[in-house]
Coordinates of C-alpha atoms in Angstrom, one line a residue:
Chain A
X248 CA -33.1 2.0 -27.3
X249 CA -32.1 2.0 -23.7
X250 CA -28.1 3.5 -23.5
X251 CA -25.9 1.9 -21.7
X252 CA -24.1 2.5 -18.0
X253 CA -22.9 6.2 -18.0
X254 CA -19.2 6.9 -18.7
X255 CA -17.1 6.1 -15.9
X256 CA -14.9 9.6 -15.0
X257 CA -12.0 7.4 -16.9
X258 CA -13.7 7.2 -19.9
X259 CA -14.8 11.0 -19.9
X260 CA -11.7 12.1 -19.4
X261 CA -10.3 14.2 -22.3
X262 CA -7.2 15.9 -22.3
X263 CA -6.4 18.9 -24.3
X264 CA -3.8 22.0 -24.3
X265 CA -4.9 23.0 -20.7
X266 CA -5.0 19.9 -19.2
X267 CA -2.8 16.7 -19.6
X268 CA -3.6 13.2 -19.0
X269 CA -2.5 11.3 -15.9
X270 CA -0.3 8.8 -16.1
X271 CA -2.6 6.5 -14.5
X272 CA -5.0 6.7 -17.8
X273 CA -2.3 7.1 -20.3
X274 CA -2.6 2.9 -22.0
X275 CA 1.2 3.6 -23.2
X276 CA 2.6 3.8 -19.8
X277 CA 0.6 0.3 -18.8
X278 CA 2.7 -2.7 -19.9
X279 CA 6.6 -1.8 -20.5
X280 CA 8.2 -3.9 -22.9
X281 CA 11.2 -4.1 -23.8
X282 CA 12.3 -1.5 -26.1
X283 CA 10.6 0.5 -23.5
X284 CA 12.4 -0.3 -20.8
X285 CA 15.5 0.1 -22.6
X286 CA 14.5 3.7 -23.5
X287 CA 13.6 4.0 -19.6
X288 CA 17.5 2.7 -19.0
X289 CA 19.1 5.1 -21.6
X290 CA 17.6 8.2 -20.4
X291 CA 18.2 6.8 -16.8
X292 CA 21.8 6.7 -18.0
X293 CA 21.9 10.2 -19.5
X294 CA 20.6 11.8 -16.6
X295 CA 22.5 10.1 -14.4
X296 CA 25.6 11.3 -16.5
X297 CA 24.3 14.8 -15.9
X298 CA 23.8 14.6 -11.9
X299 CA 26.9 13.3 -11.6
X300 CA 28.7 16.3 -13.6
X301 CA 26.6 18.5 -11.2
X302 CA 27.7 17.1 -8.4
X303 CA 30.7 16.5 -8.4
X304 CA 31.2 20.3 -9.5
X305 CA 28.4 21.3 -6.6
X306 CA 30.8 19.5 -3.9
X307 CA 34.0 20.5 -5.5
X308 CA 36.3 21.7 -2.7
X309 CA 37.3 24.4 -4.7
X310 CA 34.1 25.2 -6.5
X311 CA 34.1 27.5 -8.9
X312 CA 32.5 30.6 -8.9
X313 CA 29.0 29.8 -11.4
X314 CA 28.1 26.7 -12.3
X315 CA 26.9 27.4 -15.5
X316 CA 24.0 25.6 -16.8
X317 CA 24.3 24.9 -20.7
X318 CA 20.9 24.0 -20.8
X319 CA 19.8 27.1 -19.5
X320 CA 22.6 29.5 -21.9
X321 CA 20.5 27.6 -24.2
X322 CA 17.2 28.0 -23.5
X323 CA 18.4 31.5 -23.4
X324 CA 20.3 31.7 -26.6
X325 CA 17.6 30.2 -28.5
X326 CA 14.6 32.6 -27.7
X327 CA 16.8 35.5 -27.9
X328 CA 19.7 35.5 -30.5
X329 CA 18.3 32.4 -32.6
X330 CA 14.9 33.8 -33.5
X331 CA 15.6 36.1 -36.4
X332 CA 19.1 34.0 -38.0
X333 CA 16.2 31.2 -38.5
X334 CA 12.7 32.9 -39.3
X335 CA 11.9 32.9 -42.7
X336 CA 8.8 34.7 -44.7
X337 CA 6.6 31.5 -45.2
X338 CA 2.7 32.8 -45.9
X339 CA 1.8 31.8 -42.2
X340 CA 4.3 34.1 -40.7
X341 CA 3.1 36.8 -43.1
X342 CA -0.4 36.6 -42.5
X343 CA 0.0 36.7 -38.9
X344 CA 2.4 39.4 -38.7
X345 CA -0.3 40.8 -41.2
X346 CA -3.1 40.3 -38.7
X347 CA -1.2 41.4 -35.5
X348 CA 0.4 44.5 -36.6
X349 CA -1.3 46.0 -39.5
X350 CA -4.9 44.1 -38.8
X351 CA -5.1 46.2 -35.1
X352 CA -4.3 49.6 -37.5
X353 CA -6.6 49.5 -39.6
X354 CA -9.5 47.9 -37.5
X355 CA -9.5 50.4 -34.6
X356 CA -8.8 53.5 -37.1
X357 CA -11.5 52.4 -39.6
X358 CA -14.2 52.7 -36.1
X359 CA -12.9 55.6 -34.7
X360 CA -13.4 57.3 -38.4
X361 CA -16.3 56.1 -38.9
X362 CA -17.8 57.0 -35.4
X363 CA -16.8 60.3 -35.5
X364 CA -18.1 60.8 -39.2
X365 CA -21.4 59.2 -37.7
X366 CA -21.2 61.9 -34.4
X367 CA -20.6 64.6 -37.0
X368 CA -23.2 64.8 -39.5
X369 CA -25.9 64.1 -36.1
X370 CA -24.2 67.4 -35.4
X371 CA -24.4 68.7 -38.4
X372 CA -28.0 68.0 -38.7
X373 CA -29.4 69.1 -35.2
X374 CA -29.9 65.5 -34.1
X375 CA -26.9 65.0 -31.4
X376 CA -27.8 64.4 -27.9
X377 CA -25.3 65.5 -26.0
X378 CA -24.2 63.5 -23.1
X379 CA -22.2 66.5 -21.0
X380 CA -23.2 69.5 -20.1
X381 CA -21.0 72.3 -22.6
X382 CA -21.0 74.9 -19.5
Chain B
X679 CA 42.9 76.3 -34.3
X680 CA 45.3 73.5 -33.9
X681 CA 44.5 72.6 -30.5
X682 CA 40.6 71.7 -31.6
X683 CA 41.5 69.8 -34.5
X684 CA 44.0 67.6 -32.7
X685 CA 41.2 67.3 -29.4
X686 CA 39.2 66.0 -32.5
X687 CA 41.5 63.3 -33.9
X688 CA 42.1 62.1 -30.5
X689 CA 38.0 61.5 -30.1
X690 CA 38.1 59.4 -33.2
X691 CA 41.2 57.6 -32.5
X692 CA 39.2 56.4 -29.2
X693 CA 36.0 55.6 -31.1
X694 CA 37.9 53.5 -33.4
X695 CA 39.9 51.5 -31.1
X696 CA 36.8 51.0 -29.5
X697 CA 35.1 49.9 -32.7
X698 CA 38.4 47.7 -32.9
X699 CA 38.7 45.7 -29.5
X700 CA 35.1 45.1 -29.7
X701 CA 33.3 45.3 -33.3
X702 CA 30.0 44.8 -33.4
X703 CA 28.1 41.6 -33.0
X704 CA 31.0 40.3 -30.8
X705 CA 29.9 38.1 -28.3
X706 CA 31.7 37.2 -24.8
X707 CA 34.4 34.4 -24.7
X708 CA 32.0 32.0 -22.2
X709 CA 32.3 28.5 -22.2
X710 CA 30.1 27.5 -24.7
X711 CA 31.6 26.9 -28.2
X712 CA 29.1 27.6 -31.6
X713 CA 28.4 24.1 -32.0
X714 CA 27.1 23.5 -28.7
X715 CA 24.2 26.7 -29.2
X716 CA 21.2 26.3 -30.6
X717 CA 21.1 26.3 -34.6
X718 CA 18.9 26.2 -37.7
X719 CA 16.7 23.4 -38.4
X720 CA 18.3 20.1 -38.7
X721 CA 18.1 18.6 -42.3
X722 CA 20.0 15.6 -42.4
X723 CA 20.0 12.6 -40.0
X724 CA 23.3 13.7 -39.2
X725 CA 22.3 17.2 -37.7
X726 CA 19.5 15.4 -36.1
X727 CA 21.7 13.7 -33.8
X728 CA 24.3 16.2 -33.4
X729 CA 21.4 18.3 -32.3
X730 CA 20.3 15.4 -30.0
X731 CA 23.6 15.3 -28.3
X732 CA 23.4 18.9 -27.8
X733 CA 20.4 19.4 -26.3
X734 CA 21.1 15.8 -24.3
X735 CA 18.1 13.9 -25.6
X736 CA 18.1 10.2 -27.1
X737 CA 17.8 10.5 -30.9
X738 CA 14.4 9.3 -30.9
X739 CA 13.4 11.6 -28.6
X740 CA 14.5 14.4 -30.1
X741 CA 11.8 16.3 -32.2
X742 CA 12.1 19.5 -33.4
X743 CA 9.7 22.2 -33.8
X744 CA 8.2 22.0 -37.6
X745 CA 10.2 23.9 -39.9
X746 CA 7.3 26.7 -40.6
X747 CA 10.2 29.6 -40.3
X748 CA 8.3 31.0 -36.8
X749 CA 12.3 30.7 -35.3
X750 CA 12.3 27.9 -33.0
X751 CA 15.6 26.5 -35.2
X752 CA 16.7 23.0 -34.1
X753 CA 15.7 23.6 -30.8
X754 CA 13.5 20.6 -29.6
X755 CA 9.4 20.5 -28.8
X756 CA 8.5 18.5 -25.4
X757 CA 5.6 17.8 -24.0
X758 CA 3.7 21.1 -22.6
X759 CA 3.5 19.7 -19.3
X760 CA 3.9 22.6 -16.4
X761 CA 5.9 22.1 -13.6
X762 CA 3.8 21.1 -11.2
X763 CA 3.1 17.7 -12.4
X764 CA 6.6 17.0 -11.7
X765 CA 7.1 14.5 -9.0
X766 CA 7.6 16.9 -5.7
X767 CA 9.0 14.2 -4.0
X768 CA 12.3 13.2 -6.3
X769 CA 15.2 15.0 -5.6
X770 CA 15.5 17.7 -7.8
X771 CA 19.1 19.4 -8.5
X772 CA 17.1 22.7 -8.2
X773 CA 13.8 21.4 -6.2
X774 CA 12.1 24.4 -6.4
X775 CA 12.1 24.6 -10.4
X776 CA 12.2 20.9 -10.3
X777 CA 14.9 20.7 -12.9
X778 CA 18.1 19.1 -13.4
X779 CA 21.1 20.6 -14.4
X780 CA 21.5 20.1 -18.1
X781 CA 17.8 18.7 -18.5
X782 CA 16.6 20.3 -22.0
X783 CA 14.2 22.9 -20.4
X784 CA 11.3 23.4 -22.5
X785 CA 10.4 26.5 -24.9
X786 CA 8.0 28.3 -22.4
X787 CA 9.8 27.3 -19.2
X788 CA 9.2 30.8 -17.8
X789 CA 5.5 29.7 -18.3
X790 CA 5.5 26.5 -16.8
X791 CA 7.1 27.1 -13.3
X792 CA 5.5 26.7 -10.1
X793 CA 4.1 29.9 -9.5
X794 CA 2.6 30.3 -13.0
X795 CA 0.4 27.7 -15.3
X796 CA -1.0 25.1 -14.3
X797 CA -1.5 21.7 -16.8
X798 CA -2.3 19.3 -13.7
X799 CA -5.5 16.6 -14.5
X800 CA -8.4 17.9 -13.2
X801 CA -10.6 15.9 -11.1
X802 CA -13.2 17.3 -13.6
X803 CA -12.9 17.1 -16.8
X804 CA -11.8 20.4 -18.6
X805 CA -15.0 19.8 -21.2
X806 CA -17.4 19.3 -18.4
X807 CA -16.8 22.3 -16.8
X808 CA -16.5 24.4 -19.8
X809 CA -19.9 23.2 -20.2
X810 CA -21.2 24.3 -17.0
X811 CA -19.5 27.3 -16.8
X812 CA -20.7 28.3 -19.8
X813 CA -24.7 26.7 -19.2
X814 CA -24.7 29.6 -16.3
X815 CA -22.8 32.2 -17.8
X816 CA -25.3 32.3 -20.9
X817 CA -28.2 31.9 -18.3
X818 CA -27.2 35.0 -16.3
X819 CA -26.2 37.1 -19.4
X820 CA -29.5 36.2 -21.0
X821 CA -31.7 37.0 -18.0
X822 CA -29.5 40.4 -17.6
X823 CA -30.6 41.9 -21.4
X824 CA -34.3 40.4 -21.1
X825 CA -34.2 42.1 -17.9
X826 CA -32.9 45.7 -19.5
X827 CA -35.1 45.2 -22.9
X828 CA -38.4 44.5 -20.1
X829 CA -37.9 46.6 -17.1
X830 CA -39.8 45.6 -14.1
X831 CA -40.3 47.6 -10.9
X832 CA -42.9 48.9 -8.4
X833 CA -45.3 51.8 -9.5
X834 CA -43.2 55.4 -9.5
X835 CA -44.9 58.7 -10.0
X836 CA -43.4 62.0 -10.8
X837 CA -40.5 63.4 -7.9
X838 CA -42.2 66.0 -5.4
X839 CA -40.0 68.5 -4.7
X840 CA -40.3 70.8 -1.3
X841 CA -40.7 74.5 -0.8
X842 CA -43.1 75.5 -2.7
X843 CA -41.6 73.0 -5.7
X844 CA -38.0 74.6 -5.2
X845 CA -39.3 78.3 -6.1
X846 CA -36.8 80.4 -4.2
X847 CA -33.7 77.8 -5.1
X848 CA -35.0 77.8 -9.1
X849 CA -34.3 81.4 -8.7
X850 CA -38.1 82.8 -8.0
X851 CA -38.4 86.3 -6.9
X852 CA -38.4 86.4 -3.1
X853 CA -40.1 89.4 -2.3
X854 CA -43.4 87.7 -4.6
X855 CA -45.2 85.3 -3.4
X856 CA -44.8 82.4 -4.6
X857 CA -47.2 79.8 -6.4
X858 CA -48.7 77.7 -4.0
X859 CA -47.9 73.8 -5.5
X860 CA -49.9 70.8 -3.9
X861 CA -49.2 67.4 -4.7
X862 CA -52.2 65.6 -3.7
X863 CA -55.7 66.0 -4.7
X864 CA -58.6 65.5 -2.2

């Protein structure tokens, strides 16, 4: 069964947590209608709101000293102080804290144990090459 | 006598007005009240648009992380889309971060700016090259261990030493003569 033409590097495309997909091959950014376009016009709307509360405090005669950005203090706030008021034990959290805190523990002191124990009866039992020199 | 104890109530007098003016877990006075901080996970179609008018998003836009308890609250999940697919040629209220003032910034912002990851389309895509890359790096590895298990190299023989195979330098008497070495047969 002969396949057909080769995928065109459209079709091949596939985006994924590395890479996004262009606008251009996106099908929900082809034909607007419109509920989109009044989306389009309300976010138009709110950001226009916010650039003109910029502004207008940028080219303040008298500016003040910071313009503080809430969207930064909240950016900030929430990584920082909003973390641990809203985490909660659920079993995902506690298997990962599981696996990152105790999981590295026990893994790396399990080898080294057992490595050494390995070393040591070699030792014990005449067998151990030694890599170094002892004088 | 006196004099310590009364040096000592004074030191605790300070500690506690201190403790006072500022107890613990008191915050600056800045400009931004409680309700307009980030919060706990919105339950009720109510908090969902209070929330949305916080952060500055249409309420359908607004979507909050899951609730899975890993403390991202209320605060709202955009596209991961870095910087750099931002149009370069808008005007920007900050042009090098590309972001407007008050524009909800996302949850790894610090990842996404300019100088730092990268999400931009490739003109290949990301499975082909994984592909490649990994075709060769498999190749190489695998050609590296048969190469270790089977070495392969010209005929070697045994190192000749000089001076009578090192005698004097191995510590040989020098006063004897020592044992004449050849390393060639006729």
């Amino acid at each position: 069964m002969a396949s057909g033409p080769p995928p065109t590097a459209a079709e091949a495309y596939r985006p994924n947590r590395y890479v996004s997909l262009p606008a251009e091959l996106d099908p929900n950014t082809y034909d607007s209608s419109p509920e989109k376009r009044r989306a389009e016009a309300e976010r138009l709307a709110i950001r226009a709101r916010l650039k003109r509360q910029y502004q207008l405090q940028l080219n303040n005669p008298n500016p003040p000293a910071i313009i503080e950005n809430p969207a930064l203090i909240r950016w900030d706030y929430a990584r920082t102080h909003n973390v641990y008021p809203t985490f909660r034990l659920t079993p995902k959290t506690v298997f990962l804290g599981a696996v990152c805190s105790i999981g590295p523990l026990l893994f790396w002191g399990i080898l080294f144990k057992v490595d050494r124990d390995r070393r040591e009866k070699l030792i014990k039992e005449g067998k151990y090459e030694r890599p170094f020199s002892l004088y | 006598m006196m004099a310590t104890a009364g040096l000592r109530r004074a030191l605790w007098q300070r500690v506690a007005a201190r403790l006072w003016a500022a107890p613990p877990g008191a915050r600056a006075a800045s400009g931004m009240s409680k309700d307009m901080l980030p919060g706990p996970y919105p339950r009720t179609p109510e908090e969902r648009a209070a929330a949305a008018k916080k952060y500055n998003m249409r309420v359908e836009d607004y979507q909050p992380y899951p609730d899975d308890g890993f403390g991202y609250g209320d605060y709202p999940m955009l596209p991961n889309k870095s910087h750099h697919e931002r149009d370069p040629w808008y005007q920007w209220d900050q042009q090098d971060l590309r972001h407007n003032w008050g524009e909800p910034m996302h949850w790894d912002f610090d990842m996404y700016i300019r100088n730092r990851v990268d999400t931009s389309p490739t003109p290949v895509p990301w499975h082909i090259m994984r592909k490649h890359f990994l075709i060769f790096l498999g190749t190489m590895l695998v050609m590296f261990a048969v190469g270790e298990i089977y070495p392969s190299y010209r005929p070697v023989g045994p190192k000749q030493y000089p001076f009578n195979d090192l005698y004097l330098e191995r510590g040989g008497d020098p006063n004897k003569d020592p044992p004449v070495v050849i390393h060639y047969e006729l």
